[in-house]
Coordinates of C-alpha atoms and ligand atoms in Angstrom, one line a residue:
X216 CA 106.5 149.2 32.8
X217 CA 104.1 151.1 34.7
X218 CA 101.7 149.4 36.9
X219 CA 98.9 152.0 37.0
X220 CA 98.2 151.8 33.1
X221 CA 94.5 150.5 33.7
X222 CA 93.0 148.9 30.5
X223 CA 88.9 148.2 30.4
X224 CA 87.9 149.6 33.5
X225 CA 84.5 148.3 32.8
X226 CA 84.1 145.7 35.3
X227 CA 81.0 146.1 38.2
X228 CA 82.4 146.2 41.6
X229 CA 80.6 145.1 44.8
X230 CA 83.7 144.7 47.2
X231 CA 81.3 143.9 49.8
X232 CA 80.6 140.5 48.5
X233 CA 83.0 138.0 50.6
X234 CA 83.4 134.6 47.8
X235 CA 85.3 133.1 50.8
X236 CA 88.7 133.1 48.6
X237 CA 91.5 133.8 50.8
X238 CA 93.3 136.1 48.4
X239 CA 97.2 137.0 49.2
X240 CA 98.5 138.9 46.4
X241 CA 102.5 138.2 46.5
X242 CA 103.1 138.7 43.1
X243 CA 101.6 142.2 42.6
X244 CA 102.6 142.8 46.1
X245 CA 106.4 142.3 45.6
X246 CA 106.8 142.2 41.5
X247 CA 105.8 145.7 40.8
X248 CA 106.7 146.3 36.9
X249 CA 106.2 143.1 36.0
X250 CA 102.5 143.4 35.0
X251 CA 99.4 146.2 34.2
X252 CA 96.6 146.0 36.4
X253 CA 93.4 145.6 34.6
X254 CA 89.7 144.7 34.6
X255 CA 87.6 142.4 32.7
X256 CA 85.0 143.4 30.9
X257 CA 81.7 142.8 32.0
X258 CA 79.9 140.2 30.2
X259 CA 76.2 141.3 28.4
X260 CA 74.6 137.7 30.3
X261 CA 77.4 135.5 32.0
X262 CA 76.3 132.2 33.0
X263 CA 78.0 129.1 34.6
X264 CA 78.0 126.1 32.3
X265 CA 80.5 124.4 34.7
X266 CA 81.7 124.7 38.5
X267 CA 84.5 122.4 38.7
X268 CA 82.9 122.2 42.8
X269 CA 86.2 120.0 44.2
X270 CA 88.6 122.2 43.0
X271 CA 86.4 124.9 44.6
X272 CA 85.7 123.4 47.8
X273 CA 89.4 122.5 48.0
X274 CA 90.0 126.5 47.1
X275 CA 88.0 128.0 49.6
X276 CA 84.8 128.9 47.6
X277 CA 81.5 129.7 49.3
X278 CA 79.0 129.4 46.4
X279 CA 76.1 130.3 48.9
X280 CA 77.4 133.6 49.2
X281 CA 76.9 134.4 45.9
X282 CA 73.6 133.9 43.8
X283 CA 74.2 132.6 39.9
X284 CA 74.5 135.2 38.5
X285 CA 77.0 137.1 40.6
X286 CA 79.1 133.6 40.3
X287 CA 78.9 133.7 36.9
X288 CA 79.9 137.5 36.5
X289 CA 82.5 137.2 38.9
X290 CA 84.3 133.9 36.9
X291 CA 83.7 135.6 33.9
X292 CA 86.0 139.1 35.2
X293 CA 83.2 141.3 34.8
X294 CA 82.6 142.0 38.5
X295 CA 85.3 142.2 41.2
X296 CA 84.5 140.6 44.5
X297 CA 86.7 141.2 47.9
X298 CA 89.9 141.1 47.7
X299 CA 90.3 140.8 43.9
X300 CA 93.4 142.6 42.3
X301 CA 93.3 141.5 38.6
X302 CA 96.4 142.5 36.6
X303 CA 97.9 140.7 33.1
X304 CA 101.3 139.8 33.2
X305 CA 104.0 140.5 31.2
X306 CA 106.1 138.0 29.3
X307 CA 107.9 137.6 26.6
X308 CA 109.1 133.9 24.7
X309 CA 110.4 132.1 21.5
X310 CA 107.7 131.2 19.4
X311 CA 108.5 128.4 17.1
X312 CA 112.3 129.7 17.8
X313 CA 111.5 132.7 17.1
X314 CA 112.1 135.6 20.0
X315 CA 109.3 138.1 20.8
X316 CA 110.0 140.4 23.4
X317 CA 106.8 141.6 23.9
X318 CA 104.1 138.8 24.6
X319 CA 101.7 139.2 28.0
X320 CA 98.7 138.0 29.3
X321 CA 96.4 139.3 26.1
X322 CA 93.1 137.4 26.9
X323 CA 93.5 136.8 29.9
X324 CA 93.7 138.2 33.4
X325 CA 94.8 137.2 36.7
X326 CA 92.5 137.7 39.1
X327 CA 94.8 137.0 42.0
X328 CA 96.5 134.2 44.1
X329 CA 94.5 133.0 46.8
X330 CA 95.6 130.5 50.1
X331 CA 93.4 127.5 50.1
X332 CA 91.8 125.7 52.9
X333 CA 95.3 123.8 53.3
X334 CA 97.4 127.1 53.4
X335 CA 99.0 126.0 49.5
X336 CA 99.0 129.1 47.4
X337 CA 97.7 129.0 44.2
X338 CA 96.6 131.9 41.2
X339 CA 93.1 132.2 39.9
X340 CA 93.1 133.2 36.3
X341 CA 90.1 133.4 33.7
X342 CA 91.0 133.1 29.9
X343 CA 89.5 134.8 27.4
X344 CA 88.1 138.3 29.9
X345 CA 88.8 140.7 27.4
X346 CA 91.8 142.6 26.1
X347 CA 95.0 143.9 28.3
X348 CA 97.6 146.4 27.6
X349 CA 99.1 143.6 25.7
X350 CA 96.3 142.4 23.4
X351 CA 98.1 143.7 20.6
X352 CA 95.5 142.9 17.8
X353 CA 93.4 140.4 19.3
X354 CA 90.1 140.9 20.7
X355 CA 91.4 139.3 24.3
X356 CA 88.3 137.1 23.8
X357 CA 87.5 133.3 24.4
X358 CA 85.0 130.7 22.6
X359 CA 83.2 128.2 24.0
X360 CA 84.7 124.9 22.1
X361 CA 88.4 125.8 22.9
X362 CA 87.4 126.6 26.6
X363 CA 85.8 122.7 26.9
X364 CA 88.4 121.5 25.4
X365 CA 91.1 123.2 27.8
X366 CA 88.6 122.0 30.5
X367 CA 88.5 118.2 29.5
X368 CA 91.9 118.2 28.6
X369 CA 93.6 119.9 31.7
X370 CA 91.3 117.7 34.0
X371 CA 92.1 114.5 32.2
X372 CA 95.8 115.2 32.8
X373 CA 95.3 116.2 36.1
X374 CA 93.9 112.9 37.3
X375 CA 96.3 110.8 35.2
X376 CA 98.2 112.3 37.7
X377 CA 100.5 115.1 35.2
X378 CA 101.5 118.3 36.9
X379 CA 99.3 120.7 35.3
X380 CA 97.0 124.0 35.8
X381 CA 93.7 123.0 36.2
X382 CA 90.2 124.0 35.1
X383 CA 87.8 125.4 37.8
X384 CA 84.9 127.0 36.2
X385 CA 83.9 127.5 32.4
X386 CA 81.1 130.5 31.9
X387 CA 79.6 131.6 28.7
X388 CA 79.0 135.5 28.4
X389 CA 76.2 135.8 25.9
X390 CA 78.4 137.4 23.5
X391 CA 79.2 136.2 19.8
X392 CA 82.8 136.3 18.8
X393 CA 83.9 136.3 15.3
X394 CA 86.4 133.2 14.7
X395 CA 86.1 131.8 11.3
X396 CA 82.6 132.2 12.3
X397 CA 80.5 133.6 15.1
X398 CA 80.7 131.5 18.0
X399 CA 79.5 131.6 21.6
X400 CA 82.2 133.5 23.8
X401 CA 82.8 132.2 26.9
X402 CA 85.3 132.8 29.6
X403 CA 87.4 129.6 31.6
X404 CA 88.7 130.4 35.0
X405 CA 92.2 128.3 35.6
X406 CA 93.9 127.3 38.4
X407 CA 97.8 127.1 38.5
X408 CA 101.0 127.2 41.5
X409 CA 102.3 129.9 39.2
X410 CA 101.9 131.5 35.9
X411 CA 105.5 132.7 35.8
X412 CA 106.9 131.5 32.6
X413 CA 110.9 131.1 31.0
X414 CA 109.3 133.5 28.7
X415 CA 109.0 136.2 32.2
X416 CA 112.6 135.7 32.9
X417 CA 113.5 136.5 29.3
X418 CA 111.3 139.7 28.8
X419 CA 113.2 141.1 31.5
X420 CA 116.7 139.3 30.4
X421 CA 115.9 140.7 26.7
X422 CA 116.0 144.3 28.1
X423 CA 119.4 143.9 30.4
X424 CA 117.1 144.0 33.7
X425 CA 119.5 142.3 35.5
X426 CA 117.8 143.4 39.0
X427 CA 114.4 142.4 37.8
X428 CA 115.8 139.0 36.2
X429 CA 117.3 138.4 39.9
X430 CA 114.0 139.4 41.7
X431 CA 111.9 136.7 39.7
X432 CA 114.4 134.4 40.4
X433 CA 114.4 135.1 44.3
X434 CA 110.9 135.1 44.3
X435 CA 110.9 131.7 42.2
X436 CA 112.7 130.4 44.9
X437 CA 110.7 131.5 47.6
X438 CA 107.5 130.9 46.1
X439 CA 107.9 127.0 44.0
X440 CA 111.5 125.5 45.6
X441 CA 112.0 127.3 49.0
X442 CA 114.3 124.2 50.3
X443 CA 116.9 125.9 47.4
X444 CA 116.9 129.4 49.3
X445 CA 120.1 128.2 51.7
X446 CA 121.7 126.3 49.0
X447 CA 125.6 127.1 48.2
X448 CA 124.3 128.5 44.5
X449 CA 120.4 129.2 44.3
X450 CA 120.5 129.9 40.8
X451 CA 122.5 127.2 40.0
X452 CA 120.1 125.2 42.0
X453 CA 116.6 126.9 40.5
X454 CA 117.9 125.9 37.1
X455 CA 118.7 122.9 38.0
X456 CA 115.5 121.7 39.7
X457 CA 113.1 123.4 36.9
X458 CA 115.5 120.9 34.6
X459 CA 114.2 118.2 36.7
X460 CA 110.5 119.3 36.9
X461 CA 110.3 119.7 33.1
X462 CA 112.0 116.7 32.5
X463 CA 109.4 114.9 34.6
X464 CA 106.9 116.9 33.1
X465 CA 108.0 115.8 29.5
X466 CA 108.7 112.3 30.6
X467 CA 105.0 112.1 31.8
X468 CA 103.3 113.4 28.5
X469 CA 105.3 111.0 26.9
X470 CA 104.2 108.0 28.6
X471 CA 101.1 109.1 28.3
X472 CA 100.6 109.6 24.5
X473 CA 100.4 113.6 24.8
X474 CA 101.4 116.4 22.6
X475 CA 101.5 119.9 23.5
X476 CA 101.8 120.9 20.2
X477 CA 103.0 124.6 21.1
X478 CA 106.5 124.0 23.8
X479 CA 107.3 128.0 22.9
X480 CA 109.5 129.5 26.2
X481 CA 106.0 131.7 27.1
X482 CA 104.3 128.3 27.2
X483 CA 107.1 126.7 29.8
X484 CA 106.5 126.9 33.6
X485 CA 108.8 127.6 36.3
X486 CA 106.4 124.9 38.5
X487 CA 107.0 122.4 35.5
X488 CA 102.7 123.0 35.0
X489 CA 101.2 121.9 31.7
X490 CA 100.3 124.9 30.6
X491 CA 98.5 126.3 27.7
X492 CA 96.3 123.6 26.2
X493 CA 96.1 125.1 22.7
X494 CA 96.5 122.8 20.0
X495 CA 97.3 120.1 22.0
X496 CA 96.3 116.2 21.6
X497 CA 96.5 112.8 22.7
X498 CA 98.0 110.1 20.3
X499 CA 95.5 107.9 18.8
X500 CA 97.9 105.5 16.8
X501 CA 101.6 105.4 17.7
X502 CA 103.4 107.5 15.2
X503 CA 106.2 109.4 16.7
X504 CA 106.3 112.3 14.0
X505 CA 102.9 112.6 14.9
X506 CA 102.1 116.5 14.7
X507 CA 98.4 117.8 15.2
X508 CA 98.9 121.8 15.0
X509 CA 98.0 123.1 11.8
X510 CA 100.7 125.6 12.4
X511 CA 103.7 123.4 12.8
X512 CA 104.1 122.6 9.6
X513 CA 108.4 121.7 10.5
X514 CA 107.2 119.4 13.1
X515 CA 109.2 121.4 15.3
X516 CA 106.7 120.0 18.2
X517 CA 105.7 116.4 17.1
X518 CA 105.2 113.8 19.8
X519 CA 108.8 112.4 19.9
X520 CA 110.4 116.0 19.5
X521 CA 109.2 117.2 22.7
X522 CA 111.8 115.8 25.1
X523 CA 114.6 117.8 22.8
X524 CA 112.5 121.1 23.0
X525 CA 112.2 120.5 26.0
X526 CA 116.2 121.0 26.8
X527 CA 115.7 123.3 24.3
X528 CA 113.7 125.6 26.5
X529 CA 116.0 125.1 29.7
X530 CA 119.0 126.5 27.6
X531 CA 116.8 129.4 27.5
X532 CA 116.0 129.9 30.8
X533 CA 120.1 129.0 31.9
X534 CA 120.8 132.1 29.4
X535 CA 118.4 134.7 31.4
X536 CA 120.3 133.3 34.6
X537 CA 123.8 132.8 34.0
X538 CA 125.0 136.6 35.7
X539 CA 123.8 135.3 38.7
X540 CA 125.4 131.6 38.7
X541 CA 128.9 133.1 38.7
X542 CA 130.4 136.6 37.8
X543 CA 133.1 134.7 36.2
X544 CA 130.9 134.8 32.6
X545 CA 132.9 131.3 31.3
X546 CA 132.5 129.6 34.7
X547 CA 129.0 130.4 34.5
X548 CA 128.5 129.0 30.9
X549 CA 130.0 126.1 31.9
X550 CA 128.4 124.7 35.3
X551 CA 124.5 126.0 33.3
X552 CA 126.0 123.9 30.7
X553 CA 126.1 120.7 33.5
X554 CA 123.2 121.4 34.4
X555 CA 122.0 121.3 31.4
X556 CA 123.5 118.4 30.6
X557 CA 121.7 116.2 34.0
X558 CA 118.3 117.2 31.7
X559 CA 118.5 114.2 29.2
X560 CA 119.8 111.7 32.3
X561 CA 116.7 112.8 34.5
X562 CA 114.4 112.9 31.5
X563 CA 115.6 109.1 30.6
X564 CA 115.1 107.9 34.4
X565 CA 111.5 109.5 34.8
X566 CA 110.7 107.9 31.6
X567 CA 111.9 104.6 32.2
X568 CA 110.1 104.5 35.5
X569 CA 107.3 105.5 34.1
X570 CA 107.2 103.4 30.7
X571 CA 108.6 100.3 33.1
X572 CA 105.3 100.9 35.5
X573 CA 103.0 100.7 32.0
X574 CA 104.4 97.3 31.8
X575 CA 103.8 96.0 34.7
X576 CA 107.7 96.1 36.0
X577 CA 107.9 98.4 39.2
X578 CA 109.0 95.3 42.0
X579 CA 112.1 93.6 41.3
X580 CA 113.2 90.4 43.3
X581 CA 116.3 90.2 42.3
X582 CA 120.3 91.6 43.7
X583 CA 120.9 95.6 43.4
X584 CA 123.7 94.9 41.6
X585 CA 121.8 93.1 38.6
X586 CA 119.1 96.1 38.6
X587 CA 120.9 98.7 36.6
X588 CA 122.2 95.9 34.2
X589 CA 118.4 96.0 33.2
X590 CA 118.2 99.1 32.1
X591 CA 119.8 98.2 28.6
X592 CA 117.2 95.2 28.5
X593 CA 113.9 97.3 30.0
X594 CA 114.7 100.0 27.4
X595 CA 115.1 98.0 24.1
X596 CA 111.6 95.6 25.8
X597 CA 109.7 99.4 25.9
X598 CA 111.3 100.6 22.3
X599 CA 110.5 97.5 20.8
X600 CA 106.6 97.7 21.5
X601 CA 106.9 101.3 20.7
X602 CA 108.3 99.9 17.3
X603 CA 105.8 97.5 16.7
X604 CA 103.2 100.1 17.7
X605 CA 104.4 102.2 14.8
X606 CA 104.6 99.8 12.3
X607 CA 101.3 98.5 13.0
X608 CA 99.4 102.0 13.8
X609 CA 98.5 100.3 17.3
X610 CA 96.5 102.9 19.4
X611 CA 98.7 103.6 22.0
X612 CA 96.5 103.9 24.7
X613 CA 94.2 100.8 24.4
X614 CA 96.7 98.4 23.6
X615 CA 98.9 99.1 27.1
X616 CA 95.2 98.7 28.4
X617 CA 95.1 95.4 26.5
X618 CA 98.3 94.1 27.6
X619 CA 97.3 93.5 30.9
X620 CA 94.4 91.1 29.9
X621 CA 97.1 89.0 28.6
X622 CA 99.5 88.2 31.4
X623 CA 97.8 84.5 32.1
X624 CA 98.8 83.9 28.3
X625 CA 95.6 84.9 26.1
X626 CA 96.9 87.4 23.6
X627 CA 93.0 87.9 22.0
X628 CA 93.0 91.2 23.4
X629 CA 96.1 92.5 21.3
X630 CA 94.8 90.7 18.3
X631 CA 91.7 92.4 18.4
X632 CA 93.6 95.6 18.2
X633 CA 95.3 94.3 14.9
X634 CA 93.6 94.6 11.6
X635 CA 92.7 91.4 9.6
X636 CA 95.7 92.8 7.0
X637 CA 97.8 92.9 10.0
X638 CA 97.7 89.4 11.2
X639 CA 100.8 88.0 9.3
X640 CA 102.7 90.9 11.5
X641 CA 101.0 89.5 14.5
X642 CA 104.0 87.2 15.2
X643 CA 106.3 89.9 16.0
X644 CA 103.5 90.8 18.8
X645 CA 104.0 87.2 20.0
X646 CA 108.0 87.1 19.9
X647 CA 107.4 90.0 21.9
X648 CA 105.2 89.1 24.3
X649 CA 107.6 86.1 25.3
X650 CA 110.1 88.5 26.3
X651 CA 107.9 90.5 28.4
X652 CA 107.1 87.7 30.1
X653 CA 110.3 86.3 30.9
X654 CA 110.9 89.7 32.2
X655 CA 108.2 89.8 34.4
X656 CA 109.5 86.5 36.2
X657 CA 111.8 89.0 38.0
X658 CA 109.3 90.9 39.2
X659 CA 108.1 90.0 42.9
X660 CA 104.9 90.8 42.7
X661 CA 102.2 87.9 41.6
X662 CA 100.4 88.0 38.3
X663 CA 97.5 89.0 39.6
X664 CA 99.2 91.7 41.5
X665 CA 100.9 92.9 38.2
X666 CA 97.7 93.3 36.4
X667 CA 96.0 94.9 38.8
X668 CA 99.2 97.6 38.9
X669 CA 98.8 98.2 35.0
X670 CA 95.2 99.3 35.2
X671 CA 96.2 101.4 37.6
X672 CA 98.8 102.8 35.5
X673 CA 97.1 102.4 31.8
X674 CA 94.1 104.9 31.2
X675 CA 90.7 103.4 29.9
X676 CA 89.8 106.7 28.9
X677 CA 91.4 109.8 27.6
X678 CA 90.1 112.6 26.0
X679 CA 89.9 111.2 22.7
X680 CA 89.9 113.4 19.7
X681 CA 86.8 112.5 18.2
X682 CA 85.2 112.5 21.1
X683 CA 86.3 116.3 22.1
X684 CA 85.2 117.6 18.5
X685 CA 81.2 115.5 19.4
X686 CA 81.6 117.5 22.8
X687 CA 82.5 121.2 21.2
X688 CA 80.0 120.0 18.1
X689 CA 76.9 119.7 20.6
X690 CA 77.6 123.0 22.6
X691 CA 78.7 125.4 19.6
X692 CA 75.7 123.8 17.8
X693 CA 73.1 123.3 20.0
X694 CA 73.9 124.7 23.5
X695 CA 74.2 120.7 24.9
X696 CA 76.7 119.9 27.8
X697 CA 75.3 116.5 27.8
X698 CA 78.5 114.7 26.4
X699 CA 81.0 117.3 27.9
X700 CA 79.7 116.3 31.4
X701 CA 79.5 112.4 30.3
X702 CA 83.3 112.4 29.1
X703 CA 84.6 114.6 32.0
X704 CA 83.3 112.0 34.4
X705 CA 85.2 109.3 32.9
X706 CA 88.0 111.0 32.3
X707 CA 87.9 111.6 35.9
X708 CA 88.5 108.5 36.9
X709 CA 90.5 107.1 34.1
X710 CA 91.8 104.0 35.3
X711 CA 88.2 102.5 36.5
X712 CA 86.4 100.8 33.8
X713 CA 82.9 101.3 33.9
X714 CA 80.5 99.6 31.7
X715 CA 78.3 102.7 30.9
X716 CA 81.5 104.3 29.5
X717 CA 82.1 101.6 27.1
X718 CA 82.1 103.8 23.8
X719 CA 84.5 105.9 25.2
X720 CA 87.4 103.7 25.1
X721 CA 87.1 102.9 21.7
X722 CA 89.4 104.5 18.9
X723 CA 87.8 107.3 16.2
X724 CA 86.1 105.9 13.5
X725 CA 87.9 105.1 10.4
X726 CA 86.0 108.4 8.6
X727 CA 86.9 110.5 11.6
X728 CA 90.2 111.2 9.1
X729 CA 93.4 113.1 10.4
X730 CA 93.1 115.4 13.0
X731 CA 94.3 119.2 12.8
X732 CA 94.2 121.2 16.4
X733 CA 94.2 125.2 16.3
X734 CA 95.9 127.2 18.7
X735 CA 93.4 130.2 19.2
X736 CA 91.1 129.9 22.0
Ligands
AMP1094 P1 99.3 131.3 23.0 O1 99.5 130.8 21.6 O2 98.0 130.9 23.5 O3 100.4 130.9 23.9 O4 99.3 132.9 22.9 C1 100.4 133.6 22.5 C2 100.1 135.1 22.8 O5 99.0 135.6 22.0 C3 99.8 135.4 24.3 O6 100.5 136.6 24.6 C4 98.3 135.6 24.2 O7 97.8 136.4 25.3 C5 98.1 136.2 22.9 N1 96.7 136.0 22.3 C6 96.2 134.8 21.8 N2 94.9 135.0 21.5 C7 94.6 136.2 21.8 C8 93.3 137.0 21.6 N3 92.2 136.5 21.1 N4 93.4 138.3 22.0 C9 94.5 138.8 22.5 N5 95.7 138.2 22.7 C10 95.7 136.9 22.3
MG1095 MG1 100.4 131.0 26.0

C-alpha cells in the first residue's frame, strides 16, 4: 500500500495554531504501508456539543488557544492544527466468522498519537470525518445519536473502571446525513493506547507479509508490553499477554452485565481496549442468550457467548504469529496452542475475583490451604444467583446493588425486585441468601466493612437502554443535551448514590419492550 494516496484533501490548514497536543507520530513514523494519509473534510458549521475537559486537560489541550469555532473544526477533521498527521488505517478482520481482507478506517481518521502531560502515549481519533481510501460504499459519515451513545457508553465503562477507548469531544457539523432518515451528522473524537487491531495483523498475515506481520508485532511490543522485548520468545510472550488482557477484558464486561454485540477480529485490541461501541448494551434482566444486535440473528455474540469468542479471536491472532514463535511449524502450533489454552484459566480467575468482589468476598480470614478449596463453593454461590436471576428476569444490575442493603438480614430490598407473581419463587432467594451469608463469616472484614466494599463494586447507574434512546430522542429531535449531560454525570460516578439521580437507577418501563441496537454510526 502506498502511503501518499491522499483521499479528501479538503480540510483548512492553519499549522500555525499550537492546540498544546504533544503529537509524536510512531506509527506513521515507523509503519509506513500500513495506512493512507488523509484529510477530513471540512464541516459546512462544526460546533462543540461536548468537551470531555478531564480527558483534555489530562491530554495536554489548551482550549484558550483556540476560539470555538476553530475547536470545533479542528475535532471535527476539517482543519489541521500543528503537528497533525491524519492517516486511516488499514485492517482487515472476520466479521461474524467471516474473513474480509480489506476493511480500514472508513469513517474515521486518525489524527495522530500525542504524549500527554504524564509522558503516556495515546491516539486521537475522530469517527465519522468523512470517507478514506477504504470507505468502500459508505459515506465515511457519523450521526449524532450513535456518537452520544459511543460517548455515554465508553465513559460509563471507563469509570466502572473497564479498559476501554474513551470519548473526548462530540461535535456536530451542520450537515444532514441520510440514515433511514436525515439525521444531524456529527463527528466524535476518541481516545485510545492503540488502534492496532488482530484484524491489522491478519490483513498483513492474509497477504504472506511475513516482514510486515513481524514489524507490527515488534512495534506491539515496544509500544503496549515493552517488559516482553527481552523475553526468551517475544511472540510467544505478545500472544500470551494479549490472551491475558482480553481475558480480563471479557471477564470485566461480564461482571458487569455488558454486551459488545460485534467481537469481529477488526473489533479486538492488541491493548485489550473496548473498542467499537456499535450495537452494544448493558443487560437489563439476566438472560444469558441475551442478544441486542439486530444483525446477530445466530447469537453468535450474546451475553454469555462472549468469553468463547473471545478465545475465538486469540486463535486468530496466534495464526498471524505462529512463523515467528518457532520455525519448526508443528512446535509452533503446539506452544500458540498452550497459550491458548492459559485463555479460559485466566478468563475463569479474573472472573471469579471479580464476581467474588460483587459479593462482598475479597478478605478471607481463614488458612491458604482452605482458600482454593473455595473456589468449587464461590463458583456454584455466583452461578446460583446468576440462575435464579434468570429464572426470575432479576435486573442484573440493581439487584447486586440490592444485595448489599441486606447483609444485617432484611431481604425487602430483593423482594422489591421480585414481581408479586414471583413471590412463591422468593424462597429460593432466601435458601440462597443463607448460604451467602454463611460464606461471608469467612470473610475478615466486618459487615459494615463488606457493604461498604459492594457499593463500591455494584454500579447505581449504568447507561440504561431506555435511558440512552430519551438521550438520542431529545438531540435528534429537538437539538436538547439536557439529559445527555444529566446521565453522563451519573454515570460518572457510578458507585455514589445521589438523590437527584434517583430515576436513573430504576429499570425501563414495562412498554419500553425489547431492545434492538444497530451497528452503523
Ligand atoms: P464496524 O462495524 O463499525 O466495526 O465497521 C466495519 C467496517 O465498516 C469498518 O472498516 C468501518 O470503517 C466501515 N464503515 C462502517 N460505517 C461506515 C460508513 N458510514 N462509511 C464508511 N465506512 C464505514
Ligand atoms: Mg470497527
Amino acid at each position: 500500500m502506498s502511503n501518499n494516496e491522499s483521499v479528501s484533501s479538503s480540510a483548512e490548514s492553519i499549522q500555525e495554531l499550537d492546540s498544546g497536543l504533544h503529537f509524536d507520530h510512531s506509527f506513521v513514523d515507523q509503519l509506513t504501508g500500513f495506512y493512507v494519509k488523509c484529510q477530513g473534510e471540512k464541516a459546512p458549521s462544526a460546533a462543540l456539543v461536548k468537551l470531555n475537559e478531564a480527558l483534555a486537560q489530562q491530554l495536554g489541550l489548551k482550549t484558550q488557544n483556540l476560539n470555538d469555532s476553530q475547536l470545533a473544526a479542528m475535532l471535527a477533521g476539517g482543519m489541521q492544527v500543528k503537528g497533525t498527521e491524519g492517516v486511516a488505517q488499514v485492517y482487515a478482520g472476520h466479521q461474524f466468522g467471516n474473513f474480509n481482507p480489506q476493511l480500514g478506517d472508513g469513517r474515521a481518521l486518525l489524527l495522530g498519537e500525542v504524549l500527554d502531560t504524564h509522558g503516556e502515549r495515546f491516539d486521537i481519533h475522530l469517527k465519522g470525518s468523512g470517507r478514506t481510501a477504504f470507505s468502500r460504499r459508505g459515506d465515511g459519515k457519523a450521526v449524532i445519536g450513535p456518537v452520544l451513545r459511543e460517548y455515554l457508553l465508553a465513559e460509563a465503562m471507563y469509570h466502572l473502571q473497564v479498559p476501554t477507548t474513551r470519548a473526548l469531544a462530540v461535535v456536530t457539523t451542520g450537515e444532514r446525513v441520510m440514515r433511514n432518515q436525515l439525521l444531524p451528522g456529527a463527528v466524535l473524537a476518541r481516545v485510545a493506547t492503540s488502534h492496532i487491531r488482530v484484524g491489522t495483523f491478519q490483513f498483513f498475515a492474509a497477504r504472506g507479509d511475513q516482514e510486515s506481520v513481524k514489524r507490527l508485532a515488534d512495534y506491539c511490543i515496544e509500544r503496549h508490553y515493552p517488559e516482553l522485548v527481552d523475553s526468551e520468545s517475544p511472540y510467544l510472550a505478545l500472544l500470551d499477554k494479549v490472551c491475558q488482557r482480553q481475558a480480563l477484558l471479557i471477564a470485566k464486561w461480564m461482571s458487569i452485565g455488558f454486551v459488545h454485540g460485534v467481537m469481529n477480529t477488526d473489533n479486538c485490541t492488541i491493548s485489550g481496549e473496548t473498542i467499537d461501541y456499535g450495537p452494544c448494551a448493558f443487560l437489563d434482566a439476566y438472560e444469558p442468550q441475551q442478544v441486542f444486535s439486530s444483525i446477530d440473528a445466530q447469537g453468535r455474540y450474546a451475553y454469555d457467548n462472549q468469553p468463547r469468542i473471545g478465545k475465538w479471536n486469540m486463535a486468530r491472532f496466534a495464526e498471524t504469529l505462529l512463523a515467528f514463535i518457532n520455525s519448526d511449524e508443528s512446535q509452533a502450533v503446539e506452544l500458540a496452542t498452550q497459550a491458548l489454552e492459559r485463555f479460559d484459566d485466566y478468563y475463569y480467575e479474573f472472573w471469579l475475583e471479580l464476581m467474588r468482589a460483587k459479593l462482598g468476598l475479597t478478605a478471607l480470614s481463614i488458612a491458604d490451604a482452605q482458600v482454593s478449596s473455595l473456589q468449587e463453593s464461590d463458583t456454584q454461590l455466583i452461578t446460583g444467583l446468576l440462575d435464579l436471576m434468570t429464572e426470575n428476569k432479576l435486573d442484573y444490575s440493581q439487584l447486586f446493588r440490592a444485595l448489599s442493603q441486606t447483609l444485617a438480614g432484611d431481604l425487602s430490598a430483593v423482594k422489591l425486585l421480585f414481581k408479586e407473581s414471583q413471590q412463591l419463587k422468593f424462597q429460593a432467594f432466601i435458601d440462597w441468601h443463607q448460604q451467602w451469608r454463611t460464606r461471608i463469616d469467612l470473610e475478615k472484614q466486618t459487615i459494615d466493612d463488606i457493604k461498604i466494599s459492594m457499593l463500591g463494586r455494584n454500579p447505581a447507574y449504568i447507561p440504561r437502554n431506555h435511558l440512552v434512546e430519551q438521550v438520542i430522542e431529545a438531540a435528534e429531535q429537538r437539538a436538547d443535551y439536557s439529559e445527555f449531560e444529566k446521565l453522563l454525570e451519573a454515570l460518572e460516578d457510578p458507585f455514589n448514590e445521589r438523590l437527584e439521580f434517583a430515576d436513573l437507577t430504576q429499570a425501563a418501563p414495562e412498554n419500553f419492550g425489547s431492545y434492538t441496537t444497530f451497528c452503523g454510526t
